[in-house]
XYZ file of C-alpha atoms in Angstrom:
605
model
C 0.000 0.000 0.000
C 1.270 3.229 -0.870
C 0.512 6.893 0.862
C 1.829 10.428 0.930
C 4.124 11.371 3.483
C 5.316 14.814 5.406
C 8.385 15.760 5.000
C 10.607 17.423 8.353
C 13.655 19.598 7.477
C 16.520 20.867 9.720
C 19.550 22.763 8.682
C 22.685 21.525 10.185
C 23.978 24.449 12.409
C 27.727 25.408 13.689
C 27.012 23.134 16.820
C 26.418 19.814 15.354
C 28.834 20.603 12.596
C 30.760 16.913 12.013
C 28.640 14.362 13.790
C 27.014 11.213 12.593
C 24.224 11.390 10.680
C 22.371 8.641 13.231
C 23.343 10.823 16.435
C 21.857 13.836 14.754
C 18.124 12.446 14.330
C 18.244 10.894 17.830
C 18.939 14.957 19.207
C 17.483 17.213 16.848
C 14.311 14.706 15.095
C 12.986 13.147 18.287
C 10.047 15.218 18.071
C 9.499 12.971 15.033
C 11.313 10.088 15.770
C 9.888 9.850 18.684
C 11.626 6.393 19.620
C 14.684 4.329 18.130
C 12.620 2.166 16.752
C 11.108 4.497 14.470
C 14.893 6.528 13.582
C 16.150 2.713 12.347
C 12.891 2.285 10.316
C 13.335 5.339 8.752
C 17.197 4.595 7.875
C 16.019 1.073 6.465
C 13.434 2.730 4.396
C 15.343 5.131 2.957
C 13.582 8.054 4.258
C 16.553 10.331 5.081
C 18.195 12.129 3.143
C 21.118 14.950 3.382
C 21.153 17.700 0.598
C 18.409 15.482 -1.437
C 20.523 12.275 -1.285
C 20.384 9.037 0.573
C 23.078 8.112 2.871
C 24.779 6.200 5.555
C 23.631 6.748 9.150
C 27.570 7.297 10.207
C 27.618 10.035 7.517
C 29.471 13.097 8.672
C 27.310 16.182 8.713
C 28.973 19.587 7.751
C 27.996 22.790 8.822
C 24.782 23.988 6.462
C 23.827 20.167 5.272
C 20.095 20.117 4.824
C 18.681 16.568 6.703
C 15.578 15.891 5.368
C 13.296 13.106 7.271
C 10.254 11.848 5.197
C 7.398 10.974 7.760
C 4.808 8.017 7.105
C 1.442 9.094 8.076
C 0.505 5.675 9.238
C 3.656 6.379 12.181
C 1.596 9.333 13.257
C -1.374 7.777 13.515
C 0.409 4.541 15.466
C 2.139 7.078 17.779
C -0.686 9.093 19.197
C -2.958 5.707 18.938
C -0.561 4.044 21.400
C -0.544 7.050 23.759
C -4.822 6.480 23.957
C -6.287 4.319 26.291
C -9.269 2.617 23.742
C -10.444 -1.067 22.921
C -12.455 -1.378 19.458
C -15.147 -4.014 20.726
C -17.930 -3.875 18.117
C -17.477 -2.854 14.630
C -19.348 -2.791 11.398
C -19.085 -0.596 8.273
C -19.652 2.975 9.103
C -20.047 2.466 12.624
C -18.025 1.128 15.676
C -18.171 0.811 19.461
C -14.703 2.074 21.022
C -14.124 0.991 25.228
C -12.277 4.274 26.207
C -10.627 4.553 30.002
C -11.451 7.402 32.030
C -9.239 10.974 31.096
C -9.468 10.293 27.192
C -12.089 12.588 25.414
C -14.589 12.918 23.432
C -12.957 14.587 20.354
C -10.070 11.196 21.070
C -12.446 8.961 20.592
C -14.345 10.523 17.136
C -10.243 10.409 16.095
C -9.175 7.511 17.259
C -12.336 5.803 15.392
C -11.005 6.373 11.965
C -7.839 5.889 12.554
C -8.424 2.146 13.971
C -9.533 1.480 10.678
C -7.144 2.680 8.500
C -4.042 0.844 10.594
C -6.189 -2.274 10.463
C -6.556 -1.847 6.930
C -2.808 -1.331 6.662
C -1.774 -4.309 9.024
C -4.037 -6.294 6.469
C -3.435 -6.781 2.085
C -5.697 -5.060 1.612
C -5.589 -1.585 -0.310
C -6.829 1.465 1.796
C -7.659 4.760 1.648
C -4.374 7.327 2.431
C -4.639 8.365 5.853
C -3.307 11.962 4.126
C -5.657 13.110 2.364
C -8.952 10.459 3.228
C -8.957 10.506 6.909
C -11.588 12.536 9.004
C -13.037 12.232 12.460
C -16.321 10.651 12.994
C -18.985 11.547 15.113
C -19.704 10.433 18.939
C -23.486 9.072 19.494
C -23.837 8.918 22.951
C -22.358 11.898 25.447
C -20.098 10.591 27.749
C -17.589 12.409 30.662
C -14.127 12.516 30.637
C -13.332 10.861 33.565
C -15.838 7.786 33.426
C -14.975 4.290 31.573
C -17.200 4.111 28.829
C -18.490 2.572 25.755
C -18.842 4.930 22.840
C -20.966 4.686 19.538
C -18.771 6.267 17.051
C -20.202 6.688 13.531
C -18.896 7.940 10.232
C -21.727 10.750 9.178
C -23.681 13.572 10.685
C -27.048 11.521 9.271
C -25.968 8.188 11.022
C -25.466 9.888 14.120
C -29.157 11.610 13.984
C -29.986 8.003 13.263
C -28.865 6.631 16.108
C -30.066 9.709 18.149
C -33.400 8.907 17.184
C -32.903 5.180 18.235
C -31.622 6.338 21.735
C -34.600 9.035 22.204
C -37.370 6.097 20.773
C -35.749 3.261 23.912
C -34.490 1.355 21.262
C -30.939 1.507 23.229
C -30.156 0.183 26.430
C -27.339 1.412 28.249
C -25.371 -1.184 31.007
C -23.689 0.752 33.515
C -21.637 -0.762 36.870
C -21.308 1.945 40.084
C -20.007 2.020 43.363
C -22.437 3.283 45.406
C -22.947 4.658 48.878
C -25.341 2.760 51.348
C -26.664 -0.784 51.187
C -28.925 -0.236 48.443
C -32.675 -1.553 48.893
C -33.879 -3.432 45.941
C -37.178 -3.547 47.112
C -36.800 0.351 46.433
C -35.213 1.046 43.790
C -37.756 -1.469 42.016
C -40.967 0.442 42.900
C -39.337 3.813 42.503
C -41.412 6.157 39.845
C -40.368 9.775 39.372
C -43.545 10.371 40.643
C -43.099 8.991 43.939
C -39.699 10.387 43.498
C -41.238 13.927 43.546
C -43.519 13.010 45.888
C -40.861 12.071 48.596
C -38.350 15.000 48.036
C -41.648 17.075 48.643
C -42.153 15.864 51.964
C -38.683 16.517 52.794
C -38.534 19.822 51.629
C -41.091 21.329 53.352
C -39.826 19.576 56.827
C -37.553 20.922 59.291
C -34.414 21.422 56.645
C -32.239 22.280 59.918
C -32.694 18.372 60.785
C -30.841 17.308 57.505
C -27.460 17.307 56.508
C -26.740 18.869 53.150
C -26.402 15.227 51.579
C -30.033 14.359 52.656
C -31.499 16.903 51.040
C -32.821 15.857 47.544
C -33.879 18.383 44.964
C -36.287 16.640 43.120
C -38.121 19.879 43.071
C -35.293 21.148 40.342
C -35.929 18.135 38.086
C -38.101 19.393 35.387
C -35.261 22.388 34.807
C -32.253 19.496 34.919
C -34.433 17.560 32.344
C -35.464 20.602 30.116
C -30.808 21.619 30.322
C -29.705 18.399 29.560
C -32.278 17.787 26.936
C -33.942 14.268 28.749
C -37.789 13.269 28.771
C -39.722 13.443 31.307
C -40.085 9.272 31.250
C -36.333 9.114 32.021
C -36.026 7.746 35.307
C -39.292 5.642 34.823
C -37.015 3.209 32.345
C -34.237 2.705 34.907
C -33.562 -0.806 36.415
C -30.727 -1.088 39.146
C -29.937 -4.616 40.245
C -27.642 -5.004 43.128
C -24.554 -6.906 42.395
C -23.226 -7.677 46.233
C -23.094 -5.327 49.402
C -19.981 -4.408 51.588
C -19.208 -3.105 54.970
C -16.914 -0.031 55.212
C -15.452 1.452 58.109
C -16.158 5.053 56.787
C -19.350 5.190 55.235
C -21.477 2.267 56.772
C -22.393 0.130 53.457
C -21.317 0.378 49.954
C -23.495 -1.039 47.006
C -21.982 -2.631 43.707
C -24.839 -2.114 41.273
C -25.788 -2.197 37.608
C -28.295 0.233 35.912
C -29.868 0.016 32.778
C -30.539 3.378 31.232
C -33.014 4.023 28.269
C -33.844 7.223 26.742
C -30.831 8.531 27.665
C -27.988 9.877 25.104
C -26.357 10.626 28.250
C -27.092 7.429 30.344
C -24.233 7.839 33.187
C -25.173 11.616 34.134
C -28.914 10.045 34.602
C -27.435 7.112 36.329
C -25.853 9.153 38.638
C -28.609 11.904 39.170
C -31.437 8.717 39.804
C -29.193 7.091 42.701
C -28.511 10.079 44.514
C -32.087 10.893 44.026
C -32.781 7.543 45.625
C -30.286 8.809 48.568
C -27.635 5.863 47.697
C -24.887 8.466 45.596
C -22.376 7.096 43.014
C -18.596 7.635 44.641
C -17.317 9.499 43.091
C -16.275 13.414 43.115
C -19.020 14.691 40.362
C -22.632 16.867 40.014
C -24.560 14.090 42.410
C -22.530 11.548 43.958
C -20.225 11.145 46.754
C -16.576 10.536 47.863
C -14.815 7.992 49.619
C -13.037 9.555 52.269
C -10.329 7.739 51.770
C -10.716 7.650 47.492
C -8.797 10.947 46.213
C -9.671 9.908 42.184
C -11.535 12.301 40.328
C -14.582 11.084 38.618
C -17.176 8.657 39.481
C -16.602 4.869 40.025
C -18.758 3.845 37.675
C -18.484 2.025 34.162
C -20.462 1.379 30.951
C -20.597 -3.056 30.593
C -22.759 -3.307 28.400
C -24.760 -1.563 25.263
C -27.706 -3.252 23.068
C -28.822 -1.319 19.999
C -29.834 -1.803 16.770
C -27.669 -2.396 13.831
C -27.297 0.379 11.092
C -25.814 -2.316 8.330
C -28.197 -5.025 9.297
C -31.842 -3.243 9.413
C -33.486 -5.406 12.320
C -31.260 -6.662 14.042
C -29.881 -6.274 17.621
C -26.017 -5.561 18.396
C -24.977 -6.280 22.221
C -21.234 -5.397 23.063
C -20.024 -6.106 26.263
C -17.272 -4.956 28.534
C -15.865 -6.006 31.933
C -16.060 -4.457 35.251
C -12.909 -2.179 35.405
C -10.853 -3.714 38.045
C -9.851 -0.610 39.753
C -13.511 -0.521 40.547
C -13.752 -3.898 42.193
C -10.201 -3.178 43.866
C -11.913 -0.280 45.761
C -15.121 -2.575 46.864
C -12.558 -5.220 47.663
C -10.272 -2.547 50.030
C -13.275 -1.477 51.645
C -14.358 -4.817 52.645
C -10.828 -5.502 53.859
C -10.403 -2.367 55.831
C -13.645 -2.322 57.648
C -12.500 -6.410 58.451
C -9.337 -5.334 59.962
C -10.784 -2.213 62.036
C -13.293 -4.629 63.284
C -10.739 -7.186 64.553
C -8.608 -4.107 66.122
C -11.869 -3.029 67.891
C -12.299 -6.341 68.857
C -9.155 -6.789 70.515
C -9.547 -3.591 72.372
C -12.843 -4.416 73.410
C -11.314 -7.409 75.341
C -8.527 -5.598 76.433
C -11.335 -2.850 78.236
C -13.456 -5.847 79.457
C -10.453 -7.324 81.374
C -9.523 -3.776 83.323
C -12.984 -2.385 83.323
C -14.563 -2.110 86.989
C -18.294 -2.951 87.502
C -20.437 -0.185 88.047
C -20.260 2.180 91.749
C -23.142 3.452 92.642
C -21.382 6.018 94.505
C -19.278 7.120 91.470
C -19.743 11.249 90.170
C -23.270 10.975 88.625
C -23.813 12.993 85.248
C -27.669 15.113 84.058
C -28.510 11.592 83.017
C -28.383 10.941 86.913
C -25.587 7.685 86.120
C -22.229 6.971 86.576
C -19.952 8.912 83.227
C -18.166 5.511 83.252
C -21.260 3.947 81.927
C -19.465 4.799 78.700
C -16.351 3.463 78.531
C -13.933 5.181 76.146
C -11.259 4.221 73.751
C -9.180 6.566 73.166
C -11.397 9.238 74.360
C -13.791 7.822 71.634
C -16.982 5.829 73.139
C -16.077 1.939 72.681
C -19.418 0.951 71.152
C -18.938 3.275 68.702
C -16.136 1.741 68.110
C -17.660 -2.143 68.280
C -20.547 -0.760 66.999
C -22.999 -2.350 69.386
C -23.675 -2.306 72.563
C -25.392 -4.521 75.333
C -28.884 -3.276 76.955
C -31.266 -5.488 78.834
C -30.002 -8.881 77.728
C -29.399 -8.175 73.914
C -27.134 -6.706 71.610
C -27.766 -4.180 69.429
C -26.424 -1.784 66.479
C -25.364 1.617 67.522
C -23.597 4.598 65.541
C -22.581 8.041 65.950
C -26.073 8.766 64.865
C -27.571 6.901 67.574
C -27.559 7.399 71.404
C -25.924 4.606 73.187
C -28.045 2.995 75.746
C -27.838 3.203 79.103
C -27.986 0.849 81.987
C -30.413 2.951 83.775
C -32.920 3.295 80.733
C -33.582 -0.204 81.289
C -35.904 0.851 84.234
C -38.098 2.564 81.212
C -38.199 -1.132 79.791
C -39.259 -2.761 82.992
C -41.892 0.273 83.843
C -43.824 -1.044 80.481
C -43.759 -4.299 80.403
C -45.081 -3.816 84.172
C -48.265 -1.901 82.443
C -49.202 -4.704 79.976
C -51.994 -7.033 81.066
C -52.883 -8.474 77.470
C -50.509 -9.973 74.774
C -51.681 -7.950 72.233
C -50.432 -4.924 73.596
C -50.114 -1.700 71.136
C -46.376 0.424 71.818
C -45.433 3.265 70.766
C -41.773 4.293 71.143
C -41.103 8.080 70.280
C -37.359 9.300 69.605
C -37.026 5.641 68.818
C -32.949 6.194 68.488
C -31.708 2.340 67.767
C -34.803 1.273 68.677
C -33.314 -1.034 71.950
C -36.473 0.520 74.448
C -39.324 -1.016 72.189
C -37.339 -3.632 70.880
C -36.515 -5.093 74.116
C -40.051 -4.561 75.351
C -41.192 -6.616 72.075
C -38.428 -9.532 72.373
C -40.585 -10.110 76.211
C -43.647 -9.962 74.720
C -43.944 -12.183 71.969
C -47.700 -11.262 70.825
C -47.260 -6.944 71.149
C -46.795 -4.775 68.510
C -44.877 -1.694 68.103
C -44.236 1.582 66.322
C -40.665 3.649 66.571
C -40.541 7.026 65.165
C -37.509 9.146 65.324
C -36.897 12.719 63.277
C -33.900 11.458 61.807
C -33.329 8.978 58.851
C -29.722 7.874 59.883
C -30.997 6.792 63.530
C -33.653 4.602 61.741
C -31.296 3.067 59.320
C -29.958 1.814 62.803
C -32.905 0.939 64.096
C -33.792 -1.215 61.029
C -30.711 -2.975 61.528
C -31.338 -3.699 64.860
C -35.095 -4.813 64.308
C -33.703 -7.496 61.497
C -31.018 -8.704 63.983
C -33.803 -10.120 66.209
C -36.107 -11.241 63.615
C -39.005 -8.162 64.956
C -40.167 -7.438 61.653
C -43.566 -8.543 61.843
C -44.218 -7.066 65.107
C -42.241 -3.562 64.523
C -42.817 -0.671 62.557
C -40.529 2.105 62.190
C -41.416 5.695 60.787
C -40.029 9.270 60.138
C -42.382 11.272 62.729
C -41.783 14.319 65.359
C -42.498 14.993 68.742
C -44.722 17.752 67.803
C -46.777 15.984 64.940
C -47.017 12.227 66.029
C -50.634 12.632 67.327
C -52.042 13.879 64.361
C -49.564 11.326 61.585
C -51.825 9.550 59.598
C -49.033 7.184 59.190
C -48.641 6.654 63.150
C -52.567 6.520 63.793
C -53.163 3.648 61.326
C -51.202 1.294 63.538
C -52.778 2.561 67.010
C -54.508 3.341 69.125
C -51.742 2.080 71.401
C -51.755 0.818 74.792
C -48.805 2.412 75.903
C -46.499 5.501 74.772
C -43.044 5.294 75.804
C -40.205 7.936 75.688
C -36.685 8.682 76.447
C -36.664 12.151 75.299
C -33.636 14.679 74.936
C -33.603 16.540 78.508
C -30.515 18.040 78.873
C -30.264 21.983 79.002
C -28.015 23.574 76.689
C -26.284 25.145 79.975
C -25.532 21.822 81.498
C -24.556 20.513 78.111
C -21.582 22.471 78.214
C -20.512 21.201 81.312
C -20.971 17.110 79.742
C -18.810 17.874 76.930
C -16.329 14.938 77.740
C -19.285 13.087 78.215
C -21.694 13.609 75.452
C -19.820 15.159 72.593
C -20.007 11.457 70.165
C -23.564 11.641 71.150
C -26.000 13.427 68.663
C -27.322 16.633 70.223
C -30.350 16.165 68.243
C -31.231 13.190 71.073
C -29.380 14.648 74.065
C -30.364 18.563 74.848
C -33.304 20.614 74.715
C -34.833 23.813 74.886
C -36.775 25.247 77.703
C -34.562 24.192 80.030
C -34.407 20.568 79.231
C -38.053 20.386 78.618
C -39.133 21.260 75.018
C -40.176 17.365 74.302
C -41.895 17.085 77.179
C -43.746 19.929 76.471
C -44.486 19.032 72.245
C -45.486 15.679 73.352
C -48.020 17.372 76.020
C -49.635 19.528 73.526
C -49.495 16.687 70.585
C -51.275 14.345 72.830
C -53.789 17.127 73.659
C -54.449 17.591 70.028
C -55.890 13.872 69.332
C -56.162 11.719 72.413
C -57.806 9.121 70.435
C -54.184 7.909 69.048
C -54.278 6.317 73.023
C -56.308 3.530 73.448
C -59.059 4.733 76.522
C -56.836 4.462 79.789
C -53.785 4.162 78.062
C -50.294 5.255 79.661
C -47.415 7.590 78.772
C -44.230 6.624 80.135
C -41.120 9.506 79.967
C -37.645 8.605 81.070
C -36.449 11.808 82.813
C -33.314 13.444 84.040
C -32.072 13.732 87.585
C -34.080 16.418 89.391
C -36.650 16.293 86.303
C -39.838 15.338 88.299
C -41.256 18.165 90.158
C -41.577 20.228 85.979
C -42.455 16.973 84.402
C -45.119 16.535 86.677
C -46.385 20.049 85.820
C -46.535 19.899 82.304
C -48.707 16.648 82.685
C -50.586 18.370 85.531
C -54.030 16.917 83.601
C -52.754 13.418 83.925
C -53.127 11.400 86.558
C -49.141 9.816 87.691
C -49.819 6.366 88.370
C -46.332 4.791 88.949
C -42.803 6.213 89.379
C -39.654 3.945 89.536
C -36.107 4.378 90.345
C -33.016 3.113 88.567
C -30.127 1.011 89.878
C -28.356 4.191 91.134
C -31.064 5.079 93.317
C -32.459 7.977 91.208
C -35.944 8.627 90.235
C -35.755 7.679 86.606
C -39.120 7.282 85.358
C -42.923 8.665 85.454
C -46.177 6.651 83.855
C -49.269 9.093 83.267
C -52.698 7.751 82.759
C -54.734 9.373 80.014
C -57.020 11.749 81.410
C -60.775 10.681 81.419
């Protein structure tokens, strides 16, 4: 096969005046020559000459000599081919399917498409088109980012690639695309999800307390007609989206992390949807992008996600179906795979230290400096100044084990007396509970684990504490007896959601009761706790106060001469006892430490 070629010309100068020929490309052509390789090839091939002629490569250059290099346009091609990062896996004439790694771009790709064709061609005997004056990009189908792994339609015309278009806009392509994601993803979920309910959800959110979420659990499904309408996506987008998950992992710094696929339809940009429906779905891509979420520990741009898959229809073949595959990238698995491993070994070092703390640690002293909570402060033991069950990640409370996290309040001893006061009130086995400020759930839990035919409802304000409580509710097999539920202190009388399960027997609480003033005398005490279930307003008794005046609004959600049961603080009784002034106190009890620790109300006739 024959081609055109460039030529590269250099005038010998005073400072290279009589050296060798071959010495002079490797200093003054290596931006040509780029290796030796390529400098011998060209010698061989009788593409250099000096003053017009061919000559030896130990030919002594004099000063002036013009060194002419003629340069192959297939080389050039090869050379910048071999410094891109791209896998042809599906070709056909006039259109291919190029596997490019993350950091080569779109305009590489449309080039590189071309040009795998014409060095194939040239590797074969066959005749080809010259890459000089023949060779053109070709156009990208589907829109991809920079930094993600991805399968690319590349075509060869402007009207193929409105062909295609079309295909993608009609669901007649299907987009397979592997993520990382954050959370241990509910397939139960993400397999009823609509956008409607989508919409629905995010509107609930909104319009609640925003100072009780972080910024991450705020979703902004409200903005979603104006993201559709900018990146030029139907309205039927996320309603074509299946997510199957792959396998689930521990991790030490962000609790769970999902390896999914998601097929995308409708979707010329199918990984920006991916990525926009799972954060939606509050289980972000990792990843450092618009809608996802880093690894602490990951520092790689991008998202950790990858295209595996494409089926489409085939432009030379009217009517039939093309599926191209690709593998899982293995730096994604590597980081699922280092997860699991770290959060293995941080579990046996919290193990060991556990073991090391339960061979020193003291029992209890009932004499020992009490805290607000009216207990001993080494009810929590500490590990390097950091509470150990937050370290173990469970902790022990009346007989069982359960989950607890940062977002959780670890139970104490003396909250068991909260336990025993309601299980003292049942006299049938279908007894109705309600647990408010549910936390990890271990108060109605353990009330439900003694009283096998009872039934119970936990609400707490905060999502994360009832991802713990979940946990702990499928540890000990309690979900067909418990319910859990997003609810307030202020509202819980009046949820439609709560009163469908009641009306209870019993209400039980271990509110937040700490004053902000004595708060900052507890900080070595409570500062891993959340705030959100430690202090209060009013002194210590804003909950006390909401649940007052959400009980007074619908009574009914009590079954007639039902009981309200508050763990308080020490010191607590005397204002408690005021603000249910309208109930009758039928029972008090005292904890192990000798302090008053609970009150049971009657409802008022």
């Amino acid at each position: 096969m024959s081609h055109s070629t460039n030529a590269v010309e250099r005038i010998v100068d005073k400072q290279y005046a009589g050296i060798k020929l071959r010495n002079y490309l490797v200093r003054e052509f290596k931006d040509v020559l780029v290796v030796r390789a390529e400098m011998i090839a060209a010698l061989r091939q009788k593409r250099v000459f000096v003053n017009g002629e061919n000559t030896l490569d130990s030919h002594q250059l004099e000063l002036g000599d013009c060194v002419r290099v003629d340069i192959d346009p297939l080389q050039t091609i090869r050379r910048r081919l071999h410094t891109l990062d791209l896998e042809m896996r599906y070709s056909e004439p006039g259109m291919v399917v190029l596997l490019k790694a993350p950091g080569i771009s779109l305009p590489d790709v449309e080039w590189a498409a071309p040009a795998l064709q014409i060095v194939a061609r040239a590797d074969s005997t066959l005749s080809g088109p010259d890459p000089d004056t023949e060779f053109k990009p070709w156009f990208a189908v589907n829109r991809v980012e920079k930094g993600v792994r991805s399968l690319v339609i590349v075509v060869d015309s402007a009207d193929k690639q409105r062909v295609m278009i079309d295909h993608i806009n009609s669901g007649h392509v299907l987009f397979r695309i592997c993520a990382l994601c954050h959370g241990n993803v509910d397939q139960n979920a993400v397999d009823e999800s609509t956008t409607q309910s989508m919409k629905e959800a995010a509107s609930k959110v909104v319009h609640s307390d925003p100072h009780q979420l972080s910024v991450e659990e705020i979703p902004c499904m409200f903005e979603y007609d104006l993201w559709l309408q900018y990146n030029r996506l139907p309205p039927i987008v996320f309603d074509h989206i299946q997510v199957k998950v792959s396998k689930v992992t521990r991790s030490s710094t962000v609790g769970h992390l999902s390896l999914i696929e998601g097929t995308v339809a409708y979707a010329v940009n199918s990984s920006l949807v991916l990525r926009r429906y799972m954060y939606e779905m509050g289980y972000p891509i990792v990843g450092t992008q618009n809608h996802s979420r880093p690894l602490p520990n990951h520092r790689d741009k991008g998202a950790l996600l990858a295209f595996v898959g494409i089926t489409m229809p085939s432009l030379a073949r009217p009517g039939e179906s093309v599926v191209v595959s690709a593998d899982i990238p293995p730096k994604l698995l590597s980081v699922y795979e280092r997860e699991t491993k770290f959060y293995q070994q941080r579990r046996q070092k919290e193990r060991d230290e556990l073991r090391k703390i339960e061979s020193t640690a003291p029992s209890p002293d009932p004499s020992a400096e009490s805290t607000a909570f009216g207990t001993p402060a080494a009810d929590i033991e500490l590990v390097d100044g950091v509470p150990a069950a937050y370290i173990s990640g469970r902790k022990h409370f009346c007989g069982h084990v359960f989950h607890v996290t940062p977002d959780t309040l670890i139970p104490r001893p003396s909250t068991q007396t909260l336990v025993d006061a309601a299980i003292s009130l049942i006299d049938r086995p279908d007894v109705r509970i309600l647990d408010l400020g549910t936390g990890t759930g271990c108060i109605l839990m353990s009330i439900l684990l003694r009283t096998p035919g009872a039934h119970g409802v936990g609400i707490d304000i905060s999502l994360a504490a009832l991802g713990v409580a979940e946990q702990n509710r499928a540890l000990h097999n309690l979900e067909n007896q418990c319910v859990l539920l997003k609810g307030s202190f202020e509202s819980f009388a009046t949820d439609a959601d709560v009163i469908c399960h009641g009306p209870f027997d019993i209400i039980v609480c271990n509110p937040p009761y700490i004053s902000a003033k004595k708060a900052l005398g507890m900080r070595s005490v409570i500062e891993h706790e959340p705030s959100l279930a430690l202090i209060a307003d009013d002194g210590g008794y804003k909950a006390y106060e909401d649940i007052h005046i959400s009980l007074g609004s619908n009574l009914s959600v009590l079954r007639k001469g039902g009981y309200v049961a508050f763990e308080i603080g020490k010191g607590m009784e005397r204002s408690v006892r005021r603000i249910f002034s309208d109930w009758a106190e039928v029972a008090n009890h005292k904890d192990a430490y000798d302090f008053l620790r609970v009150l049971v109300f009657k409802q008022p006739e």
